[in-house]
Short mmCIF file of C-alpha atoms in Angstrom, two decimals:
data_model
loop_
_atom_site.label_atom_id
_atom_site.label_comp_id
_atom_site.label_asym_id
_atom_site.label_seq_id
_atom_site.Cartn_x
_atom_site.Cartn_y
_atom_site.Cartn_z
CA UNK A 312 -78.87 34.67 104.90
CA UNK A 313 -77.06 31.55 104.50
CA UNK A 314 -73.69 30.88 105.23
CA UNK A 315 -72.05 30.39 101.34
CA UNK A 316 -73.66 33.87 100.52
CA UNK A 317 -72.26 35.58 103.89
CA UNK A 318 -68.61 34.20 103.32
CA UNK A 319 -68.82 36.16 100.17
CA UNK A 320 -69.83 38.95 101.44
CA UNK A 321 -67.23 38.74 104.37
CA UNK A 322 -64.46 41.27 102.92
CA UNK A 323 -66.66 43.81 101.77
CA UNK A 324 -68.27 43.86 104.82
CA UNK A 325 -64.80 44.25 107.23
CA UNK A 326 -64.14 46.94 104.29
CA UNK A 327 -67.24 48.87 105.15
CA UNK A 328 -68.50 48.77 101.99
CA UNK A 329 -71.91 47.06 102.66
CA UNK A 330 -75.07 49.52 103.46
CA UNK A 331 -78.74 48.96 104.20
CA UNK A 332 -79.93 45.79 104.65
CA UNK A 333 -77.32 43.83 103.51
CA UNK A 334 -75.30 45.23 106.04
CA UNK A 335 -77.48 44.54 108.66
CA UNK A 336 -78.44 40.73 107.58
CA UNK A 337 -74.64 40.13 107.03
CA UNK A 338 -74.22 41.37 110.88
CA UNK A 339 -76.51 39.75 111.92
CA UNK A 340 -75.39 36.26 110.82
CA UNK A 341 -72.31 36.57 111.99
CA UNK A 342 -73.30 37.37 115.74
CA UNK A 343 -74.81 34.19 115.19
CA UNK A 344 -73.30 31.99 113.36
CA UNK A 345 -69.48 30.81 114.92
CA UNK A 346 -67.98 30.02 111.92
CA UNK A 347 -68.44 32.90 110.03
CA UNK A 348 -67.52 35.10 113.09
CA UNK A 349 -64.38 33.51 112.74
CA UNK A 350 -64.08 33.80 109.10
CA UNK A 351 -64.89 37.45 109.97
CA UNK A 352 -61.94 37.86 112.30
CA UNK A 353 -59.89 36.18 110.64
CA UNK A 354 -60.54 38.67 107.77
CA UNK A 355 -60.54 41.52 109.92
CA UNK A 356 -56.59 40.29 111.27
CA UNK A 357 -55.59 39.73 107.82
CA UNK A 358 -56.40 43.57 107.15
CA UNK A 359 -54.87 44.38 110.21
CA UNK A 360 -51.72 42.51 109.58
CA UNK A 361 -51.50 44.51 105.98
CA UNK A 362 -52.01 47.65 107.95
CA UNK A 363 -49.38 46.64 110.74
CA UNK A 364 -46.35 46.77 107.43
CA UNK A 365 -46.81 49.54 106.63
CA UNK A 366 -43.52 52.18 107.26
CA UNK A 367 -43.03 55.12 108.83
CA UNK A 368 -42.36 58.42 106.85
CA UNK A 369 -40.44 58.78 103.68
CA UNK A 370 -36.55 58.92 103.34
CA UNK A 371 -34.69 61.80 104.47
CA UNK A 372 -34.04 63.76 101.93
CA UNK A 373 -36.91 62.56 99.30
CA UNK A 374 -39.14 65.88 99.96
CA UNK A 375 -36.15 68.05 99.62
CA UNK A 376 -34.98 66.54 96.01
CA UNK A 377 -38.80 66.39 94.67
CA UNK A 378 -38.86 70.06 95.55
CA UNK A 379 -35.53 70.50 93.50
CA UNK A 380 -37.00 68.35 90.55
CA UNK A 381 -40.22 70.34 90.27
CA UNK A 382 -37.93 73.79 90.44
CA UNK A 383 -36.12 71.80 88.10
CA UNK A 384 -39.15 71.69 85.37
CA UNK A 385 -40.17 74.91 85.88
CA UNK A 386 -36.30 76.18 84.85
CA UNK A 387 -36.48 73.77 81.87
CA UNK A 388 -40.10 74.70 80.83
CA UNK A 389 -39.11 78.07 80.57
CA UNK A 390 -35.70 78.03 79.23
CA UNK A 391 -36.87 75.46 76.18
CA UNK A 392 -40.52 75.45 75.95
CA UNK A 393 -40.90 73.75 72.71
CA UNK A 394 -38.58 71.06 73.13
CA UNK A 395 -40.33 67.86 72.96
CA UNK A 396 -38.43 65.89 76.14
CA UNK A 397 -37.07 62.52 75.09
CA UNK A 398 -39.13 59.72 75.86
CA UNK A 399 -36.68 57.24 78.34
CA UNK A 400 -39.38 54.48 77.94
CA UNK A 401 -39.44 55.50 74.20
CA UNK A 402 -35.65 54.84 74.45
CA UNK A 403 -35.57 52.05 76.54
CA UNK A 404 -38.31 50.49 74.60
CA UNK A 405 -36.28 50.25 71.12
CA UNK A 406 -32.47 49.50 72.62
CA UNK A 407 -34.27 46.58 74.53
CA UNK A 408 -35.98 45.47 71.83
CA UNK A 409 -33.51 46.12 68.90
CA UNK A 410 -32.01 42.30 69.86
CA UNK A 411 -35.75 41.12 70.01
CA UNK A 412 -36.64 42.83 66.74
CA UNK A 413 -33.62 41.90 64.86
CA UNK A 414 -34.22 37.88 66.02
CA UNK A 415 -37.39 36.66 66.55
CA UNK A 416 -39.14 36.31 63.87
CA UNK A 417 -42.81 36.86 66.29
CA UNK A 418 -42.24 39.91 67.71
CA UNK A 419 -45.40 41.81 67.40
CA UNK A 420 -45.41 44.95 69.32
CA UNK A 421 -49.20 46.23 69.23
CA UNK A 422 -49.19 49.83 69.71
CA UNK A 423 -51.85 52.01 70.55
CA UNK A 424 -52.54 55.26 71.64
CA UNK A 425 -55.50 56.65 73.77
CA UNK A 426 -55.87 60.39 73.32
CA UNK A 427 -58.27 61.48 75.30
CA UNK A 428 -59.25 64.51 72.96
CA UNK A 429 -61.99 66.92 72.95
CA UNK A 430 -62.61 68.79 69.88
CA UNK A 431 -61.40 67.52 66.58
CA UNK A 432 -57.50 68.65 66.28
CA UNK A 433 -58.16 72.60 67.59
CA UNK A 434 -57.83 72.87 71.40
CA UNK A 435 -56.32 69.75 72.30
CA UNK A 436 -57.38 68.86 75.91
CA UNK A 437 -55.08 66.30 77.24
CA UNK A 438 -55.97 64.79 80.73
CA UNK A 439 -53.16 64.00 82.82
CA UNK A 440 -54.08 60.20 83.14
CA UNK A 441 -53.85 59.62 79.50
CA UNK A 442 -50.17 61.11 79.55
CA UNK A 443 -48.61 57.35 80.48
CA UNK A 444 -47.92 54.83 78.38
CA UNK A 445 -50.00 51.33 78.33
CA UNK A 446 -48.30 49.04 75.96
CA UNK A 447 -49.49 45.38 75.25
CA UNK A 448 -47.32 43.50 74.23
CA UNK A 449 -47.40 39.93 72.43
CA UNK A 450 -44.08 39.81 72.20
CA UNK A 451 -41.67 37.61 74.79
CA UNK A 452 -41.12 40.69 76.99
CA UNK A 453 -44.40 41.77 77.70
CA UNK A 454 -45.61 41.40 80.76
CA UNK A 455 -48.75 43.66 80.06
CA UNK A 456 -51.96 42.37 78.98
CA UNK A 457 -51.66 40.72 76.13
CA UNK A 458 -54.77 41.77 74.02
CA UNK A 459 -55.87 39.62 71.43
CA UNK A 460 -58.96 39.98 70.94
CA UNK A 461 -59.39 42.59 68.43
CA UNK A 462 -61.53 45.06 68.46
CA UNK A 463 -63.91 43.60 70.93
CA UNK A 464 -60.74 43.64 73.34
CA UNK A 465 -60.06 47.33 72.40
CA UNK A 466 -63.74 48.19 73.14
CA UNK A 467 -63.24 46.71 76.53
CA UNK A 468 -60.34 48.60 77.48
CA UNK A 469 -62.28 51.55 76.39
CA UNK A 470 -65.20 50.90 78.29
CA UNK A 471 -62.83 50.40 81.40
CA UNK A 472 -61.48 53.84 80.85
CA UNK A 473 -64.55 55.73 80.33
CA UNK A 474 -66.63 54.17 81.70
CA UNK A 475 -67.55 56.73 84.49
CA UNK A 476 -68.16 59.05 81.84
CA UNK A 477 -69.70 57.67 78.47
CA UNK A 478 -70.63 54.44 77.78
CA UNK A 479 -68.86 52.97 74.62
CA UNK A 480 -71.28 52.69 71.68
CA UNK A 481 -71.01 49.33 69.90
CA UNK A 482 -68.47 48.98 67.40
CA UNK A 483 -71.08 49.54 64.51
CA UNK A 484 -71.46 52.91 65.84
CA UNK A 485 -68.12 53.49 65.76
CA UNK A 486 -66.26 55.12 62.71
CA UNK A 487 -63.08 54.12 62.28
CA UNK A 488 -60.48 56.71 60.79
CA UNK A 489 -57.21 55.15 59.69
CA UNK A 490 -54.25 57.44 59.56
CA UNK A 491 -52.66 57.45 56.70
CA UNK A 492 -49.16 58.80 57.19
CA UNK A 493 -47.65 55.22 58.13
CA UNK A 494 -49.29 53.26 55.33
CA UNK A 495 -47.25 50.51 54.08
CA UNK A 496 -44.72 50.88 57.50
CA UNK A 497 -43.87 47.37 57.90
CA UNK A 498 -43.46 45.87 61.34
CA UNK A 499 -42.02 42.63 61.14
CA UNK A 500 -44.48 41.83 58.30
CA UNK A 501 -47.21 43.34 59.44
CA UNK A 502 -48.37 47.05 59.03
CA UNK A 503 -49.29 49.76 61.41
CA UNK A 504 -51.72 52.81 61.44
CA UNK A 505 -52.81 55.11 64.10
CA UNK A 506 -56.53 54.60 64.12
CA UNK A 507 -59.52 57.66 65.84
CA UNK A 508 -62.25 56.10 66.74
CA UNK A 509 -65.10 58.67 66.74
CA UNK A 510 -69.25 58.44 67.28
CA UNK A 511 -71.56 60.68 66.39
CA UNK A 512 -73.65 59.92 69.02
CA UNK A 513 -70.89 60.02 71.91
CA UNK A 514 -68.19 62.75 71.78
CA UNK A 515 -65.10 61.08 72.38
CA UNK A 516 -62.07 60.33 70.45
CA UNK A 517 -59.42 58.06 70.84
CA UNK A 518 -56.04 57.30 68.77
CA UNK A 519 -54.50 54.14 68.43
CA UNK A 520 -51.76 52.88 66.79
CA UNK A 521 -52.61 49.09 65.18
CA UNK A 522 -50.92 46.35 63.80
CA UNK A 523 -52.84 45.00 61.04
CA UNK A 524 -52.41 42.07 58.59
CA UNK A 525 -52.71 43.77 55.47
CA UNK A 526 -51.32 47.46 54.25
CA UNK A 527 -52.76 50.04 55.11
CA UNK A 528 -54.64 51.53 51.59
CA UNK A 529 -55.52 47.79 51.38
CA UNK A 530 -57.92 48.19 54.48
CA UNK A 531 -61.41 47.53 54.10
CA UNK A 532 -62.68 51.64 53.85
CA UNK A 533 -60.00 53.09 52.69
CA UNK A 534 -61.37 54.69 49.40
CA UNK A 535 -60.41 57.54 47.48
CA UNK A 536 -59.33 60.70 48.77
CA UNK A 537 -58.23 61.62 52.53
CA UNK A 538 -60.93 62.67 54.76
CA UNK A 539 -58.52 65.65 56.30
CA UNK A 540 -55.29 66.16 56.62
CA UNK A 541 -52.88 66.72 60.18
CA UNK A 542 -49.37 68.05 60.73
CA UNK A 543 -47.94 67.98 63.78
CA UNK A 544 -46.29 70.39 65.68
CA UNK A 545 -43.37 68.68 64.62
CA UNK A 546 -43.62 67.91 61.38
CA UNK A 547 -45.47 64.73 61.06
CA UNK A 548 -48.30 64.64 58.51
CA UNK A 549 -50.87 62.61 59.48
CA UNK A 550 -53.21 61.46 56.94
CA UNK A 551 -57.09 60.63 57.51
CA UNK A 552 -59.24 58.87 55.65
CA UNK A 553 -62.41 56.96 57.16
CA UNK A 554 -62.48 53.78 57.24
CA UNK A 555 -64.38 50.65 58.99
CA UNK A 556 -61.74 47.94 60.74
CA UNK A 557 -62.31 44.63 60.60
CA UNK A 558 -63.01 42.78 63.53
CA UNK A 559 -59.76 40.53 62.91
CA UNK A 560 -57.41 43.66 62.91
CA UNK A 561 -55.79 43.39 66.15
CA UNK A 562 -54.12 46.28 68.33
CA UNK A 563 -53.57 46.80 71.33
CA UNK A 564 -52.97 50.09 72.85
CA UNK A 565 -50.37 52.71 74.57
CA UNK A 566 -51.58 55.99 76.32
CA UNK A 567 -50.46 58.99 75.43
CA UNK A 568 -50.63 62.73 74.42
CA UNK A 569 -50.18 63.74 71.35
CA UNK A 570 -46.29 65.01 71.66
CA UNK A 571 -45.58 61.17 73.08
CA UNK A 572 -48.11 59.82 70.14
CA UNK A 573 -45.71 61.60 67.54
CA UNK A 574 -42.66 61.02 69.16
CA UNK A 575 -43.89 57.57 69.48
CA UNK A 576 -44.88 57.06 65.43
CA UNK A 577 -41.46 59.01 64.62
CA UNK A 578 -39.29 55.93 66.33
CA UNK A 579 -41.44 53.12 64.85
CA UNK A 580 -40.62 55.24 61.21
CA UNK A 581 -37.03 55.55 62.15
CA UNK A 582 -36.61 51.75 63.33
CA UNK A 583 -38.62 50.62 60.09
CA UNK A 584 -36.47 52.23 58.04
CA UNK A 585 -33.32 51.17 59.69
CA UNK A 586 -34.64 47.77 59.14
CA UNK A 587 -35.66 48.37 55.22
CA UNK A 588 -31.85 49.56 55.30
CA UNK A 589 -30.46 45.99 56.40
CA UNK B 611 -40.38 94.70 78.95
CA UNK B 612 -36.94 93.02 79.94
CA UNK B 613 -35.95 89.89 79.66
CA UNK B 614 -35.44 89.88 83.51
CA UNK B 615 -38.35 91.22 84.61
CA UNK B 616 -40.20 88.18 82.41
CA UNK B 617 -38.09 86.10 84.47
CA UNK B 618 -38.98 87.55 87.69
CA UNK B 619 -42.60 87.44 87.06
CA UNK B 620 -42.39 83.72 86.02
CA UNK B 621 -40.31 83.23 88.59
CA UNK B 622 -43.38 84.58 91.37
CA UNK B 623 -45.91 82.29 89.31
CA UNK B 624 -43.93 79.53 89.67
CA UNK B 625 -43.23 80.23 93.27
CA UNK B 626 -47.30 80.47 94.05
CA UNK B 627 -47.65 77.09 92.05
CA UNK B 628 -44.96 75.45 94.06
CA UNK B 629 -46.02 76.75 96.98
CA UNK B 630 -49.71 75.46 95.89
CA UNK B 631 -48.41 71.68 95.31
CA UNK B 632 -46.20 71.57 98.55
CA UNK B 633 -49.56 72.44 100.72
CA UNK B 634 -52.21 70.14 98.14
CA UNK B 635 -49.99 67.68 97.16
CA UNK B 636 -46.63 67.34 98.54
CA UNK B 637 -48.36 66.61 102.05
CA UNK B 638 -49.55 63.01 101.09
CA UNK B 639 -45.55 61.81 100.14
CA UNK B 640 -45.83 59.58 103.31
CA UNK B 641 -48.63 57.82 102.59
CA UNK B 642 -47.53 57.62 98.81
CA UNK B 643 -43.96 56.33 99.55
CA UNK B 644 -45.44 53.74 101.25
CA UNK B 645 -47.56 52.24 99.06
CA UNK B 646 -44.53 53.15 96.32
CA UNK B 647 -42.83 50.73 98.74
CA UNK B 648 -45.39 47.92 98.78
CA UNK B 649 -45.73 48.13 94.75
CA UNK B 650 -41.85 48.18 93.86
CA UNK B 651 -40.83 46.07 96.55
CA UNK B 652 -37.44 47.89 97.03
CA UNK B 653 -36.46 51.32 98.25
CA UNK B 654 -34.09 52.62 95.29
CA UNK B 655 -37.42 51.95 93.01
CA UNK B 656 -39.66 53.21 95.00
CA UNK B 657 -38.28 56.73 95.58
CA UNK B 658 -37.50 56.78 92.00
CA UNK B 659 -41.35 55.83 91.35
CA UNK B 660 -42.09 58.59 93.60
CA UNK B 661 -39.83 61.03 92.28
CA UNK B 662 -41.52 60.57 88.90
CA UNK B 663 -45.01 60.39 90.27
CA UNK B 664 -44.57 64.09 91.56
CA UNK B 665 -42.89 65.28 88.79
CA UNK B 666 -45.30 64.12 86.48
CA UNK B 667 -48.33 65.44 88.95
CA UNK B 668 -46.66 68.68 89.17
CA UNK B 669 -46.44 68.98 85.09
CA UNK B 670 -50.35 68.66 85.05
CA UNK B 671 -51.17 70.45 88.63
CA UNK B 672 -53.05 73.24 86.23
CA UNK B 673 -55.25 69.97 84.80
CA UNK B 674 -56.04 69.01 88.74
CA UNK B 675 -59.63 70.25 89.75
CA UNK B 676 -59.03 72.11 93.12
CA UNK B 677 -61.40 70.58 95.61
CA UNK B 678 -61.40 67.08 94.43
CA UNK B 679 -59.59 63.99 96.15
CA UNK B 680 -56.02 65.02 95.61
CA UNK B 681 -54.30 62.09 97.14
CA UNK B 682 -56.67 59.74 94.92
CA UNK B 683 -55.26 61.90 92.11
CA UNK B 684 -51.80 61.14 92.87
CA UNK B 685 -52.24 57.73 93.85
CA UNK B 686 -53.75 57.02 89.94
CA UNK B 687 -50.47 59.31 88.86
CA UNK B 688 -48.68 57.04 90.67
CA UNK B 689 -50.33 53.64 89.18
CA UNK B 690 -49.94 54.45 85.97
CA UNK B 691 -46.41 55.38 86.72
CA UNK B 692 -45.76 51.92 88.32
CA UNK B 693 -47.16 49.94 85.33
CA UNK B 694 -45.66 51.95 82.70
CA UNK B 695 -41.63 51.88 84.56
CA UNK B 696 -41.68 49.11 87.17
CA UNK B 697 -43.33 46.32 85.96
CA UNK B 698 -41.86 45.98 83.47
CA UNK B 699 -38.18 45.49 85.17
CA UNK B 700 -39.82 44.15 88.37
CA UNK B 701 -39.96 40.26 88.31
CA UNK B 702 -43.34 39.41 87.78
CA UNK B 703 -44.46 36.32 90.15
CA UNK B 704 -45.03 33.32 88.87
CA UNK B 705 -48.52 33.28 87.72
CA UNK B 706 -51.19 32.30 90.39
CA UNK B 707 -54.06 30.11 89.94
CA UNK B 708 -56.41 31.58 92.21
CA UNK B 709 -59.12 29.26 92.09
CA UNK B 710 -56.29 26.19 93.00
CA UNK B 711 -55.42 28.38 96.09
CA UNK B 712 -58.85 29.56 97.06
CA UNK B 713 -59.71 25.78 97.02
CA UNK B 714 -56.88 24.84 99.05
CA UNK B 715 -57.31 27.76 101.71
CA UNK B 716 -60.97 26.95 101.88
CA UNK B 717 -60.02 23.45 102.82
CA UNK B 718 -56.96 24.53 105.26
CA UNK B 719 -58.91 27.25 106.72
CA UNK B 720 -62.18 25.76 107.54
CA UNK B 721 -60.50 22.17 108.58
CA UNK B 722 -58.26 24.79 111.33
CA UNK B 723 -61.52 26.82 112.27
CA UNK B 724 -63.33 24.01 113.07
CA UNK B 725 -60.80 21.92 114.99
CA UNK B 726 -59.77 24.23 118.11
CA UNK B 727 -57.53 21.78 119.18
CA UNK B 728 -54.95 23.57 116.15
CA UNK B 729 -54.97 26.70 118.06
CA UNK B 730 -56.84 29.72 118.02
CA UNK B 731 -56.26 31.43 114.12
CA UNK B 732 -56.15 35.16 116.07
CA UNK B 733 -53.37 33.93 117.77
CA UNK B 734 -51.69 32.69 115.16
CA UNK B 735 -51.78 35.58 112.98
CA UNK B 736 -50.12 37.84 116.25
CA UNK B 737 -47.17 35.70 115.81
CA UNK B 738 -46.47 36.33 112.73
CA UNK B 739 -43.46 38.45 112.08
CA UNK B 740 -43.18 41.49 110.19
CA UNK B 741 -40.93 39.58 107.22
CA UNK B 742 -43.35 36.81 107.30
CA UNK B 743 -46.22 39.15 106.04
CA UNK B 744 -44.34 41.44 103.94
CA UNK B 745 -43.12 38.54 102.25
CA UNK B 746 -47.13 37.08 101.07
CA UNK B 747 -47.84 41.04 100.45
CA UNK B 748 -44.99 40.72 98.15
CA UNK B 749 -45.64 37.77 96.60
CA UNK B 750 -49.51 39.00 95.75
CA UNK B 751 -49.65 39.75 91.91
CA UNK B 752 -49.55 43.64 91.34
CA UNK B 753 -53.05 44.26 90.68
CA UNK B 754 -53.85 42.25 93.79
CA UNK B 755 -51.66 43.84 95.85
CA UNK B 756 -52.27 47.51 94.62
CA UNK B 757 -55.84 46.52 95.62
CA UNK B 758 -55.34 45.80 99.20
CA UNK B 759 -52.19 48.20 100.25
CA UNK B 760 -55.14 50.97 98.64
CA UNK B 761 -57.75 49.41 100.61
CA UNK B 762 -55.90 48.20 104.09
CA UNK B 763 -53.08 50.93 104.41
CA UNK B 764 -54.36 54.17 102.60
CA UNK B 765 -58.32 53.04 103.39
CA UNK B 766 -59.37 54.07 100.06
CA UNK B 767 -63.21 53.46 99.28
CA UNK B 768 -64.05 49.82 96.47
CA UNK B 769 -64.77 52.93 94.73
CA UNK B 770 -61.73 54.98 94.69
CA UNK B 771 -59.74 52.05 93.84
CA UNK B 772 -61.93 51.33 90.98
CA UNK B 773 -60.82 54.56 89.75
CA UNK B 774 -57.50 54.78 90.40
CA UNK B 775 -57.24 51.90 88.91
CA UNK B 776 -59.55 52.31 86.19
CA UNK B 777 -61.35 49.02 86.44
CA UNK B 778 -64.82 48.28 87.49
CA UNK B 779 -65.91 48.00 91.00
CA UNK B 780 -66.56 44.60 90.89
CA UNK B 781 -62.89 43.90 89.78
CA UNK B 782 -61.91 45.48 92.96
CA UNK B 783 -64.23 43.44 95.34
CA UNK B 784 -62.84 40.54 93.67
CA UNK B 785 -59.21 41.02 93.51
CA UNK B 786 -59.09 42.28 97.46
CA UNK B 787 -61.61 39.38 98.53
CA UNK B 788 -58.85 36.83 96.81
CA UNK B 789 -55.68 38.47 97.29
CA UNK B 790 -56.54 38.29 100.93
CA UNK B 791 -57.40 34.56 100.86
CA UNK B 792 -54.21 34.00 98.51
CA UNK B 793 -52.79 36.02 101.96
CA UNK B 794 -54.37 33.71 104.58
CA UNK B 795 -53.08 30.96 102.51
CA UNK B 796 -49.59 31.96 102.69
CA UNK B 797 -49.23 32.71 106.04
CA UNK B 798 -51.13 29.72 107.18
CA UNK B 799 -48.32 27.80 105.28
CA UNK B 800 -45.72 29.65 107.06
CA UNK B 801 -47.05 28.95 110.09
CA UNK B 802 -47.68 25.28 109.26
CA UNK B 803 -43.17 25.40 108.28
CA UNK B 804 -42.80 27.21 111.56
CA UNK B 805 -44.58 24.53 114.08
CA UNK B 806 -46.72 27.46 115.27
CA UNK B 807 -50.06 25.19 113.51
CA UNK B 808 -49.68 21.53 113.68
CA UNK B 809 -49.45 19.77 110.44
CA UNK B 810 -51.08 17.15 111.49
CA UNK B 811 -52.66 15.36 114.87
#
């Protein structure tokens, strides 16, 4: 083995993550060769030195008032079970950005929403990853990936998440089901939708809110009458027809289950309409 | 049946569940806190990023397969947590051009291994002081750094990362093979401020 290809192989092997042969041809070099013993160590103190930060315990106190908060839930869970909890980032997300929205004329917020869902809309599964909230942003705040690529992009992200469990079909495989129920919502001149993506061949289904740059019933698809039709629990109807997205629609995506999703599609009514008002 | 005894049997359930998460999950706040430390850089956040983290993991204990890697479980509660809340008030570091660095630190490096007349590099990293190396941790970009406090203080797996952080394996060789020459290269620079390496002969 020659020295460029051990020095790559230098952290994973002070990680313990090399096996077999490699292992042994990468130990074997460096017993031999003084440089990359010292590359090596110097790895191996630079994971020590990490290691040598870290603190000792928690704060006093901290288990006691997670212990409180979790007796906390259960209280609230029962006393007010159907309550959808406000969102703070929901919250946080508009105040912030009412200054941003009502100013720059660029802000594009490109929502999108991951459901992890099994079924169609019957038993709603919801795995407690999916729960949290992945915005990109293209706007001035965002400090998030800023996705850009489309649908490609989108695929990507997808792949990243599942890829454990299916493998994303290409995007030809891919329906694409645009929800009706925000057609025409304007956000800062462009238009939003919540979009499923669904195969037939892989059973998987994903939400997620776009921006696109034309309305919604003006989407390359969207024909004729609604595939199906969805109300929420709270009152949302949600609208479904089938549609194929073009490659340049661009969205980027937030996380999130379905009383977060609704929640989420409720404030982007309520601020669109605010701003139709003015 | 009574309203009260409803409550009272909710009230056992709840108990047993509780009592479940304090011996399952509640047992790995330690390790958690620190890392919570690492990733918000300041105390007030991070025991609010914890708070929230176990919170959140005790909403969806039912949804946790018994058996599995709890802490691994919590730790990918927790990352998703940090990105969603923190980062977004957190100052993000200025951007870093690792390639620029790596280039630099494989020209620093190798000119100070090879010349022994510098000092001994061992040696130079067992002076360094706690603030000195908490301060490159800190300046590592998040992903970076999530890598390597997972990796060097919790001794998670390339693996286990990769799923707690939901990015291929291969992301996580790279970002913990570069965040800890991005680390070599700050600390050599402290040392160089310091006097402890010689700038020059």
């Amino acid at each position: 083995m020659k020295c460029s290809e051990v020095e790559g192989w230098i952290s994973d092997f002070v990680d313990n993550e090399l096996r077999g042969e490699r292992e042994e041809k990468v130990r074997a070099h460096i017993e031999e060769c003084g440089n990359c013993r010292k590359l090596y160590k110097l790895e191996l103190s630079t994971k020590d030195l990490v290691k040598s930060i870290s603190s000792t315990g928690s704060p006093a106190g901290l288990r006691e008032r997670i212990l409180a908060s979790i007796t906390d839930a259960d209280t609230s869970v029962q006393d007010d079970e159907k309550i959808i909890k406000p969102l703070p980032w929901v919250w946080g997300f508009v105040s912030k950005r009412s200054v941003t929205f009502a100013t720059a004329a660029v802000v594009l917020i490109f929502a999108a929403v991951f459901l992890y869902v099994t079924g169609i809309f019957g038993g709603l599964k919801i795995s407690p990853f999916i729960d949290s909230v992945y915005a990109y942003h293209a706007g001035p705040s965002g400090i998030e990936l800023n996705i850009q690529g489309g649908y490609e992009q989108i695929q990507k992200e997808l792949s990243n998440h599942l890829q454990r469990k299916i493998p994303v079909p290409s995007l030809d495989d891919i329906n694409f089901k645009v929800e009706g129920a925000n057609a025409g919502l304007k956000m800062e001149g462009r238009h939003c939708a919540v979009v499923r993506y669904e195969s037939d061949k892989e059973k998987f289904s994903h939400f997620v809110i776009c921006s696109t740059d034309v309305p919604i019933n003006k989407l390359p698809g969207i024909k004729g009458k609604p595939d199906f039709r969805y109300t929420s629990r709270n009152g949302i109807n949600m609208v479904f027809w089938t549609c194929k997205a073009t490659k340049t629609t661009r969205c980027v995506a937030l996380k999130c289950p379905m009383d977060e999703l609704v929640e989420i599609v409720e404030q982007i009514r309520r601020r669109s309409r605010e701003m139709s008002k003015k | 049946m009574s309203a009260a005894s409803v409550k009272k049997m909710t009230d056992s359930k709840n108990g047993k569940k509780q009592k479940e998460f304090e011996e399952t999950a509640l047992v790995h706040l330690d390790l958690l806190y620190n890392s919570a430390l690492q990733m918000t850089r300041n105390p007030q956040d991070a025991e609010d990023l914890i708070q929230e983290t176990f919170l959140r993991a005790y909403r969806f204990f039912d949804k946790f397969e018994r058996g599995t890697n709890c802490k691994a479980w919590l730790f990918k509660i927790m990352r998703n947590n940090f990105i969603n809340q923190y980062r977004k008030k957190a100052k993000e570091p200025a951007r870093v051009d690792f390639d620029e660095i790596e280039n630099a630190y494989i020209a620093d490096i190798k000119e100070v291994l090879s010349d022994e007349s510098r000092g001994d590099i061992e040696k130079i990293f067992n002076n360094m002081v706690e603030d000195d190396i908490k301060t490159a941790v800190e300046s590592l970009p998040d992903e970076f750094r999530m890598a390597i406090i997972l990796s060097d203080i919790e001794g998670f797996s390339y693996q286990e990362i990769a799923d707690i952080a939901e990015c291929p394996i291969g992301t996580v060789r790279s970002r913990i093979s570069r965040g800890r020459k991005f680390l070599q290269k700050k600390l050599y620079d402290f040392a160089k401020k310091k006097g402890i390496i010689k700038a020059d002969k």
